[in-house]
JSON list of C-alpha atoms in Angstrom, two decimals:
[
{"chain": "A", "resi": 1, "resn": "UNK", "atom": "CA", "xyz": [-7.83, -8.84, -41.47]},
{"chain": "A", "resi": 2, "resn": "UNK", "atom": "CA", "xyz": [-4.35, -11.25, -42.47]},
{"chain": "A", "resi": 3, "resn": "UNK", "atom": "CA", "xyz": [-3.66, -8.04, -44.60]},
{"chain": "A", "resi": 4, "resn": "UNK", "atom": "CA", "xyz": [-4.20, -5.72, -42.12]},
{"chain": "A", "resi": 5, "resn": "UNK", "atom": "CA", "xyz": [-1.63, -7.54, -40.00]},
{"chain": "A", "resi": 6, "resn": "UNK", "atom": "CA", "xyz": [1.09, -8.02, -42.16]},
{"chain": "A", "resi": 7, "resn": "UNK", "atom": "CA", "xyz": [0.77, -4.15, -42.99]},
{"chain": "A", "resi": 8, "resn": "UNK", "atom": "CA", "xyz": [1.17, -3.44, -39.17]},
{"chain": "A", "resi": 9, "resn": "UNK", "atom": "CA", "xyz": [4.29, -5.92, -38.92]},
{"chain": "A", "resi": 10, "resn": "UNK", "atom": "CA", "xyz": [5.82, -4.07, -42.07]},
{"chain": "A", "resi": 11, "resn": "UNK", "atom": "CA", "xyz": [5.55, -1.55, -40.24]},
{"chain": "A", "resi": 12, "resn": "UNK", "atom": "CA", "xyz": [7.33, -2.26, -37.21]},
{"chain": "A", "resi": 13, "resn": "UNK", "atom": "CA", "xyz": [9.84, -4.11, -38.60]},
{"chain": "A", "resi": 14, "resn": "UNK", "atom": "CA", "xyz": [11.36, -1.54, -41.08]},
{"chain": "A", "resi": 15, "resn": "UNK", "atom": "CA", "xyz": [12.24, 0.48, -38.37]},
{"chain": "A", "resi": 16, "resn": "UNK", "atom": "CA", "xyz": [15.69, 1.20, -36.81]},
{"chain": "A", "resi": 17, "resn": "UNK", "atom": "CA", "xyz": [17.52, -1.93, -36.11]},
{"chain": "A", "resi": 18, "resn": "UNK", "atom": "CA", "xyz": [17.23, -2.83, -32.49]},
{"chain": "A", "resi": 19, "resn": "UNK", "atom": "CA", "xyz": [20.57, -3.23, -30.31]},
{"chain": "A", "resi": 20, "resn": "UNK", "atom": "CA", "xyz": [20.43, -6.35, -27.89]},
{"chain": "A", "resi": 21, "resn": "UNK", "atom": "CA", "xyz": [23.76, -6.92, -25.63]},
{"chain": "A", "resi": 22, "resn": "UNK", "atom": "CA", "xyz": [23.00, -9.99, -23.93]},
{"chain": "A", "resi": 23, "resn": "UNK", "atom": "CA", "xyz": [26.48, -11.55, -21.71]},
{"chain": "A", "resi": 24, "resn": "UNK", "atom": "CA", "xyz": [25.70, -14.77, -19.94]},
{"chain": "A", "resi": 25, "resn": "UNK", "atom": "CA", "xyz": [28.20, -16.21, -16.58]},
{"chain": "A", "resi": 26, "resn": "UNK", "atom": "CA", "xyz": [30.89, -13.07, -18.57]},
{"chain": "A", "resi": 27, "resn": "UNK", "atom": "CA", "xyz": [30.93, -15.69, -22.24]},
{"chain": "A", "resi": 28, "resn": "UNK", "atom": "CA", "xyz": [31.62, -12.45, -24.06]},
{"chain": "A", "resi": 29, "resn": "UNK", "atom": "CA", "xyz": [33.95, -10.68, -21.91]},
{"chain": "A", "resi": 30, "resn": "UNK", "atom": "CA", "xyz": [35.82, -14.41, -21.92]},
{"chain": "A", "resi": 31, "resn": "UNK", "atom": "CA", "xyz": [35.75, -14.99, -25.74]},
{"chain": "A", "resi": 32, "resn": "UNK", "atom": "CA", "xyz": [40.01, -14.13, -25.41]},
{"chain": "A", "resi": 33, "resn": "UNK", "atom": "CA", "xyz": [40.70, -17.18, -23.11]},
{"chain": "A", "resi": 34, "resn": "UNK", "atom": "CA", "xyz": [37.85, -19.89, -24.17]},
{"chain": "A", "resi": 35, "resn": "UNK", "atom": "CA", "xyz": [38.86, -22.32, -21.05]},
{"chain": "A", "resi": 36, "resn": "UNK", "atom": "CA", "xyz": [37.92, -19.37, -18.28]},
{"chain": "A", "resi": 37, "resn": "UNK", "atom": "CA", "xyz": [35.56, -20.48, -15.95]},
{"chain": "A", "resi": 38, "resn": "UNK", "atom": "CA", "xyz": [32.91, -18.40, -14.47]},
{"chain": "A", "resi": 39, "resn": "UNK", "atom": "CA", "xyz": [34.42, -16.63, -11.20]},
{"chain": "A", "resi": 40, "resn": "UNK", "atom": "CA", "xyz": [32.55, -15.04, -8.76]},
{"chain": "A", "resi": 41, "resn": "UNK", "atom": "CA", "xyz": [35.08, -13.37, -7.00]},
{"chain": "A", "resi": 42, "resn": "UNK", "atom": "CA", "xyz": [35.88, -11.70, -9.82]},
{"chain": "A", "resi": 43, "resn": "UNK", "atom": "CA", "xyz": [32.59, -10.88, -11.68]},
{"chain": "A", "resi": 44, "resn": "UNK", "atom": "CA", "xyz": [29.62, -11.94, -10.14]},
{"chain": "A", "resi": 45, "resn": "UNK", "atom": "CA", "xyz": [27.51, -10.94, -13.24]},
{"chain": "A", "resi": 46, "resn": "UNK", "atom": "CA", "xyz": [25.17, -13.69, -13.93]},
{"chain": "A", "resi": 47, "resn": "UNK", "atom": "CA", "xyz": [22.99, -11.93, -16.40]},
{"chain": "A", "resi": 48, "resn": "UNK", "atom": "CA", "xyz": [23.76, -9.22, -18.42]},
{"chain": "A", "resi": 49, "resn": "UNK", "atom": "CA", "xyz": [20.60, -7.83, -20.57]},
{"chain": "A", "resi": 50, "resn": "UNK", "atom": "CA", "xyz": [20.87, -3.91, -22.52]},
{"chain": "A", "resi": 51, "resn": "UNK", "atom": "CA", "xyz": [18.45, -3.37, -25.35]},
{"chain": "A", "resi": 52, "resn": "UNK", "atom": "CA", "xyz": [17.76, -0.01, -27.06]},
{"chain": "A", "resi": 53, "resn": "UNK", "atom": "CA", "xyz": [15.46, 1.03, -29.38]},
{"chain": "A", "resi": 54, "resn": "UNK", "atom": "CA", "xyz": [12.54, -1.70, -28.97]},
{"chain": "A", "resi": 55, "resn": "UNK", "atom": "CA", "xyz": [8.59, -1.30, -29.92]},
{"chain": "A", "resi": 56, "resn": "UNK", "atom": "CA", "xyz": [5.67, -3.16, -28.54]},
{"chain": "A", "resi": 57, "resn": "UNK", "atom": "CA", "xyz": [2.27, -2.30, -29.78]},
{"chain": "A", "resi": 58, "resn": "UNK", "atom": "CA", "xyz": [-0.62, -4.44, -28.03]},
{"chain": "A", "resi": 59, "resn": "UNK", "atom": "CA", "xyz": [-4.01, -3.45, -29.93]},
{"chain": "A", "resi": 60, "resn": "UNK", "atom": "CA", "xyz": [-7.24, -4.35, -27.96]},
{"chain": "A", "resi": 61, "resn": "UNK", "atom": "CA", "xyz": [-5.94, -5.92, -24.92]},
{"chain": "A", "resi": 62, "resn": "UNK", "atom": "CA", "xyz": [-8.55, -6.24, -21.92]},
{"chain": "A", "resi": 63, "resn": "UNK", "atom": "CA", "xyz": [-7.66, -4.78, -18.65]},
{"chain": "A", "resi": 64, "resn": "UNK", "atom": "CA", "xyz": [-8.90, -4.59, -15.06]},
{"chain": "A", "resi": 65, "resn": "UNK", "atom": "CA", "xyz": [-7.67, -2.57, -12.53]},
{"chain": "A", "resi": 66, "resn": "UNK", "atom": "CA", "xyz": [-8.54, -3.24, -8.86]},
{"chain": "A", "resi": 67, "resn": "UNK", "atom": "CA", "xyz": [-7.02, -2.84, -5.11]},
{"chain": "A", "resi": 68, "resn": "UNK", "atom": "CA", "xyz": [-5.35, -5.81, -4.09]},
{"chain": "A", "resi": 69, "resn": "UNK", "atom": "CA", "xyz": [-7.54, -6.27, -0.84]},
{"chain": "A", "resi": 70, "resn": "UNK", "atom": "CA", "xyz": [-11.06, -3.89, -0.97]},
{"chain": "A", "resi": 71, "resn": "UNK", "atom": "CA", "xyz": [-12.02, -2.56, 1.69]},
{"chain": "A", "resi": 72, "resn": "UNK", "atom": "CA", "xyz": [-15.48, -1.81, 1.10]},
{"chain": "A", "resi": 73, "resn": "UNK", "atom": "CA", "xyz": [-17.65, -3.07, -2.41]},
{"chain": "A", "resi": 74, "resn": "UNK", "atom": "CA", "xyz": [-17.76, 0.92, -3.07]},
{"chain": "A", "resi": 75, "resn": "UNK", "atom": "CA", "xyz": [-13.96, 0.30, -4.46]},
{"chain": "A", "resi": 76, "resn": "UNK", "atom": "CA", "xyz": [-13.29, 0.99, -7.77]},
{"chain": "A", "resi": 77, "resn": "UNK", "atom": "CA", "xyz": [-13.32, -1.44, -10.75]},
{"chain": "A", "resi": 78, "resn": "UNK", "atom": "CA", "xyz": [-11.56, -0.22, -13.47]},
{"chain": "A", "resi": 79, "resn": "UNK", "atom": "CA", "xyz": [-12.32, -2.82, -16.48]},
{"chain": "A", "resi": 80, "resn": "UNK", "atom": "CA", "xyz": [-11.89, -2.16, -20.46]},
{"chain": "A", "resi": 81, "resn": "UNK", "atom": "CA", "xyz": [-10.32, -2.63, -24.01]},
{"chain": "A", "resi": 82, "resn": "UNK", "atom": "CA", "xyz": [-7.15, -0.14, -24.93]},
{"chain": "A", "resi": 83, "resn": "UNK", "atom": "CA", "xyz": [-4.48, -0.05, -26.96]},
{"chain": "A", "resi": 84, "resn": "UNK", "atom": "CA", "xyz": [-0.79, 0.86, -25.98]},
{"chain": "A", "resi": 85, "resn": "UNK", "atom": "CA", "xyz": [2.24, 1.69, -28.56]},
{"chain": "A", "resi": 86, "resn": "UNK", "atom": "CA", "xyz": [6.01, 1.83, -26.50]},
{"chain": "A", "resi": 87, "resn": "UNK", "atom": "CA", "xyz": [8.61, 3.36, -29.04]},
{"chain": "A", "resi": 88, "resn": "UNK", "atom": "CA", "xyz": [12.27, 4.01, -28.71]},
{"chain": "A", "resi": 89, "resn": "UNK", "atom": "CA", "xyz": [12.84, 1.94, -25.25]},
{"chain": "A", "resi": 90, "resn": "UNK", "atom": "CA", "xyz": [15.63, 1.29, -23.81]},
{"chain": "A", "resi": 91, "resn": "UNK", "atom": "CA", "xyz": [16.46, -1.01, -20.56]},
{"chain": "A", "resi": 92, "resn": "UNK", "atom": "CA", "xyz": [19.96, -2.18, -19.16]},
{"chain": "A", "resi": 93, "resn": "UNK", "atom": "CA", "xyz": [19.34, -5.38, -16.48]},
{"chain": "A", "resi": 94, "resn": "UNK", "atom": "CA", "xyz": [22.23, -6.98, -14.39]},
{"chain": "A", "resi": 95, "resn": "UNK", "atom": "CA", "xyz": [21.97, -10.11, -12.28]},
{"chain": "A", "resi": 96, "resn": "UNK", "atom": "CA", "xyz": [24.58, -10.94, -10.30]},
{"chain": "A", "resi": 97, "resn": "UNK", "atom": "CA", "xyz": [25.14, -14.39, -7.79]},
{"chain": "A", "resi": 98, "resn": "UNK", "atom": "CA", "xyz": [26.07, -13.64, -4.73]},
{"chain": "A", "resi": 99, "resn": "UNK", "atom": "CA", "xyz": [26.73, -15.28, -1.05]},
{"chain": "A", "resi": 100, "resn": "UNK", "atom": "CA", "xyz": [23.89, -15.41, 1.44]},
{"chain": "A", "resi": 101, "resn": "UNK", "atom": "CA", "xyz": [23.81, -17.05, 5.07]},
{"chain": "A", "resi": 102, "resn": "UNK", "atom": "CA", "xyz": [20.79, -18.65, 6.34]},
{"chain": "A", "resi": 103, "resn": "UNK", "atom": "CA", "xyz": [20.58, -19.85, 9.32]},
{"chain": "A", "resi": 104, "resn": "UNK", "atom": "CA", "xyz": [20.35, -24.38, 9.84]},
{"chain": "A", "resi": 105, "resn": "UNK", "atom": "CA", "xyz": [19.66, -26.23, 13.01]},
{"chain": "A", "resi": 106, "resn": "UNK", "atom": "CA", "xyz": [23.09, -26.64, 13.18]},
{"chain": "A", "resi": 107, "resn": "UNK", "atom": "CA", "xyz": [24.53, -23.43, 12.20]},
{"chain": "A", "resi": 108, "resn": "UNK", "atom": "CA", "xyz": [24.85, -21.21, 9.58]},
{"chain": "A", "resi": 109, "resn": "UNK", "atom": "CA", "xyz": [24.96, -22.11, 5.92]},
{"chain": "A", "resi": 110, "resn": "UNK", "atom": "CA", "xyz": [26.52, -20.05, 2.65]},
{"chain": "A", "resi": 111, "resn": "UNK", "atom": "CA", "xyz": [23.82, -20.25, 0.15]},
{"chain": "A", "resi": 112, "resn": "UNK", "atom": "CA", "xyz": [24.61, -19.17, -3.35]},
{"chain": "A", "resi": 113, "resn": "UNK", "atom": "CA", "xyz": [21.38, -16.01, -4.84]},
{"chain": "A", "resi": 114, "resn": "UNK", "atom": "CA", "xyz": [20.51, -14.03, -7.63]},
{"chain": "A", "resi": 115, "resn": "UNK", "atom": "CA", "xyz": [20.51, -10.54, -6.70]},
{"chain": "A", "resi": 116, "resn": "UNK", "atom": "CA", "xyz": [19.50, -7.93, -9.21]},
{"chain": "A", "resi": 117, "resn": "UNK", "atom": "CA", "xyz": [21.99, -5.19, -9.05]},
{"chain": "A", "resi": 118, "resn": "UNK", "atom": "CA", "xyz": [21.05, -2.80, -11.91]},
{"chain": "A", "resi": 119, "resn": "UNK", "atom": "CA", "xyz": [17.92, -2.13, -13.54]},
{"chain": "A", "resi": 120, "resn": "UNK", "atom": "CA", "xyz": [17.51, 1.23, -15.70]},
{"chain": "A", "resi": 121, "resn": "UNK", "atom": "CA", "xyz": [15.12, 1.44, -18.13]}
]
């Protein structure tokens, strides 16, 4: 069984090397001036996450699939054991911080959030 595992993750990991671009509060695009400060107002990009080529293979998982509320106990109930292999994926996230007002008792406040701005996968 050990044997059967280490094949599998030979497997995997002689593949293609996998590209990971990963840029936290703009640290890379800053690496020129190392006393820059994370600005807003100029690039709100948080979180910047792009990764190409990447596997997952999950080999008898259980699963069950039902309707978030039933309506009647004649909804279906999917349950069961699979297996699922993702090759060659690719995903580009961006989080950004931006400004939101929320209203107080006394007014309105400028509350800093997290806002995802690009997902493509």
């Amino acid at each position: 069984d050990s044997e059967q595992i280490r094949t599998k993750h030979q497997k995997f990991t002689e593949r293609e090397s996998v590209s990971i671009d990963v840029d936290i509060c703009n640290t890379f695009s800053s690496l020129d001036t190392p006393k820059k400060r994370f600005d807003p107002k100029k690039d709100p990009t948080v979180l910047y996450l792009g990764m190409s080529q990447l596997t997952c293979c999950l080999d008898d998982f259980t699963y069950r699939i039902e309707p978030a509320k039933r309506m009647s106990m004649f909804d279906p109930v999917f349950e069961g054991i699979g297996t699922l292999s993702i090759k060659n994926a690719s995903i580009k996230l961006r989080i950004e911080c931006r400004k939101e007002r929320i209203k107080k008792f006394d007014g309105e406040v400028t509350v800093p959030v997290l806002q995802l701005q690009e997902l493509e996968g």
